[in-house]
Coordinates of C-alpha atoms in Angstrom, one line a residue:
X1 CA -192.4 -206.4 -50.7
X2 CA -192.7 -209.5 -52.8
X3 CA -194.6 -207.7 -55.5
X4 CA -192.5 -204.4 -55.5
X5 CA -189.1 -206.2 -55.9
X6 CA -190.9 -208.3 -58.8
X7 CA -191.6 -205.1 -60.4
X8 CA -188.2 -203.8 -60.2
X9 CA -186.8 -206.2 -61.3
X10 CA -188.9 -206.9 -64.5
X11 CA -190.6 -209.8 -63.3
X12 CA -193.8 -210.3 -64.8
X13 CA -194.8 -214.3 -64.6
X14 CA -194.8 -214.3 -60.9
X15 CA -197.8 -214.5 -59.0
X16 CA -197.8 -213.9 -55.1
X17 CA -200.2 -215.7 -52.8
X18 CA -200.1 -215.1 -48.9
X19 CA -202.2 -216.7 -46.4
X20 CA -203.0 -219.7 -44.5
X21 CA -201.7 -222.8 -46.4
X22 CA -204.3 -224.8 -45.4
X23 CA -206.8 -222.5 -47.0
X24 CA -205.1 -221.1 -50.2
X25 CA -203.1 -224.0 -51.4
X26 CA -206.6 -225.3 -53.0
X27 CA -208.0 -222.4 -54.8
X28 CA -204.5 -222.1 -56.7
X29 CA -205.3 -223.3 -60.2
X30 CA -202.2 -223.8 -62.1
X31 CA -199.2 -225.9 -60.8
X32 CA -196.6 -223.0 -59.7
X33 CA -192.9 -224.3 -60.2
X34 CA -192.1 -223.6 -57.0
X35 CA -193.8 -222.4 -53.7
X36 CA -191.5 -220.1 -50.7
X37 CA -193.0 -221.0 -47.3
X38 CA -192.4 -218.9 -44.8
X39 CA -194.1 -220.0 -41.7
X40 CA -194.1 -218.4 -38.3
X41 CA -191.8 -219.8 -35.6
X42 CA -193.4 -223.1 -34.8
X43 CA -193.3 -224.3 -38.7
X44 CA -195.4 -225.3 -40.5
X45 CA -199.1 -227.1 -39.5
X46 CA -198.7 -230.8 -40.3
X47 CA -201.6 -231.1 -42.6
X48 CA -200.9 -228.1 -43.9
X49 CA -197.3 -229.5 -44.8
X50 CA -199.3 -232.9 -46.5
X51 CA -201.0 -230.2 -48.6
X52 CA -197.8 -229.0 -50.1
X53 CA -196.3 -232.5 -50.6
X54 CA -199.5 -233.6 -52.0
X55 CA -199.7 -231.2 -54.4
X56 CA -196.7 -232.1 -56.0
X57 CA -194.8 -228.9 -56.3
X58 CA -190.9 -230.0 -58.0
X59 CA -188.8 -227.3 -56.0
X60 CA -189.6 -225.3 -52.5
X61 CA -188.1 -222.6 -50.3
X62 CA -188.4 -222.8 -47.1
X63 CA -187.7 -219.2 -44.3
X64 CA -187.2 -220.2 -41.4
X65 CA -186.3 -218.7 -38.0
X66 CA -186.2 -221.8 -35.5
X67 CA -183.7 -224.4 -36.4
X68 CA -185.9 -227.0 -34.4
X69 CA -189.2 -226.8 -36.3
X70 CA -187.1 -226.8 -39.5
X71 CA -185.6 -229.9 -38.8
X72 CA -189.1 -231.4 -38.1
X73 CA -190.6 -230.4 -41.4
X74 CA -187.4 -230.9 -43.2
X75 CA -187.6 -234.5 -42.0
X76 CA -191.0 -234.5 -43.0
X77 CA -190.5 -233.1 -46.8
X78 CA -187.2 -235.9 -47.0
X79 CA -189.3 -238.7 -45.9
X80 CA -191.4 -238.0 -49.4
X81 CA -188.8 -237.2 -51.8
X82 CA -187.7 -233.4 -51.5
X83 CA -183.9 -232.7 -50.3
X84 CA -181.9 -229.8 -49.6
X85 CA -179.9 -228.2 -52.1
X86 CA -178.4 -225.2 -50.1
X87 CA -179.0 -223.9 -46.6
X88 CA -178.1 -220.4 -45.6
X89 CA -177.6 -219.0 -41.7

């Protein structure tokens, strides 16, 4: 869905990468300005979260559909420097 609405809507800089964090985050060779995580219910696996911190993206947006995991990661992300900008229900 990603890739279509890119296309209709003239976007052709973006690049789309799904999978398992833990196993794509290191094949990805150019810094992206920002990473969208969407991870399943539970949130996102802790080492899996140092990945992303670690790799020192400046902006991130984050799906989520359990207020409880988001809270945990979120406290996570703050306790290295990222904050929330804008938060949607």
């Amino acid at each position: 869905a990603a890739r279509v609405n890119a296309e209709l809507n003239g976007l052709d800089n973006c690049e789309f990468i799904a999978g398992d964090v833990l196993r794509v985050i290191d094949d990805i060779e150019d810094k992206p300005d920002f990473i969208v995580l969407d991870p399943p219910r539970d949130g996102i696996n802790p080492k899996a979260l140092l990945k992303i911190i670690n790799y020192g993206v400046k902006e991130l947006v984050y799906i989520s559909c359990k207020p409880t995991s988001l809270a945990r990661d979120l406290e996570t992300l703050q306790e290295h420097g990222y904050f929330v900008t804008k938060a949607c229900a």
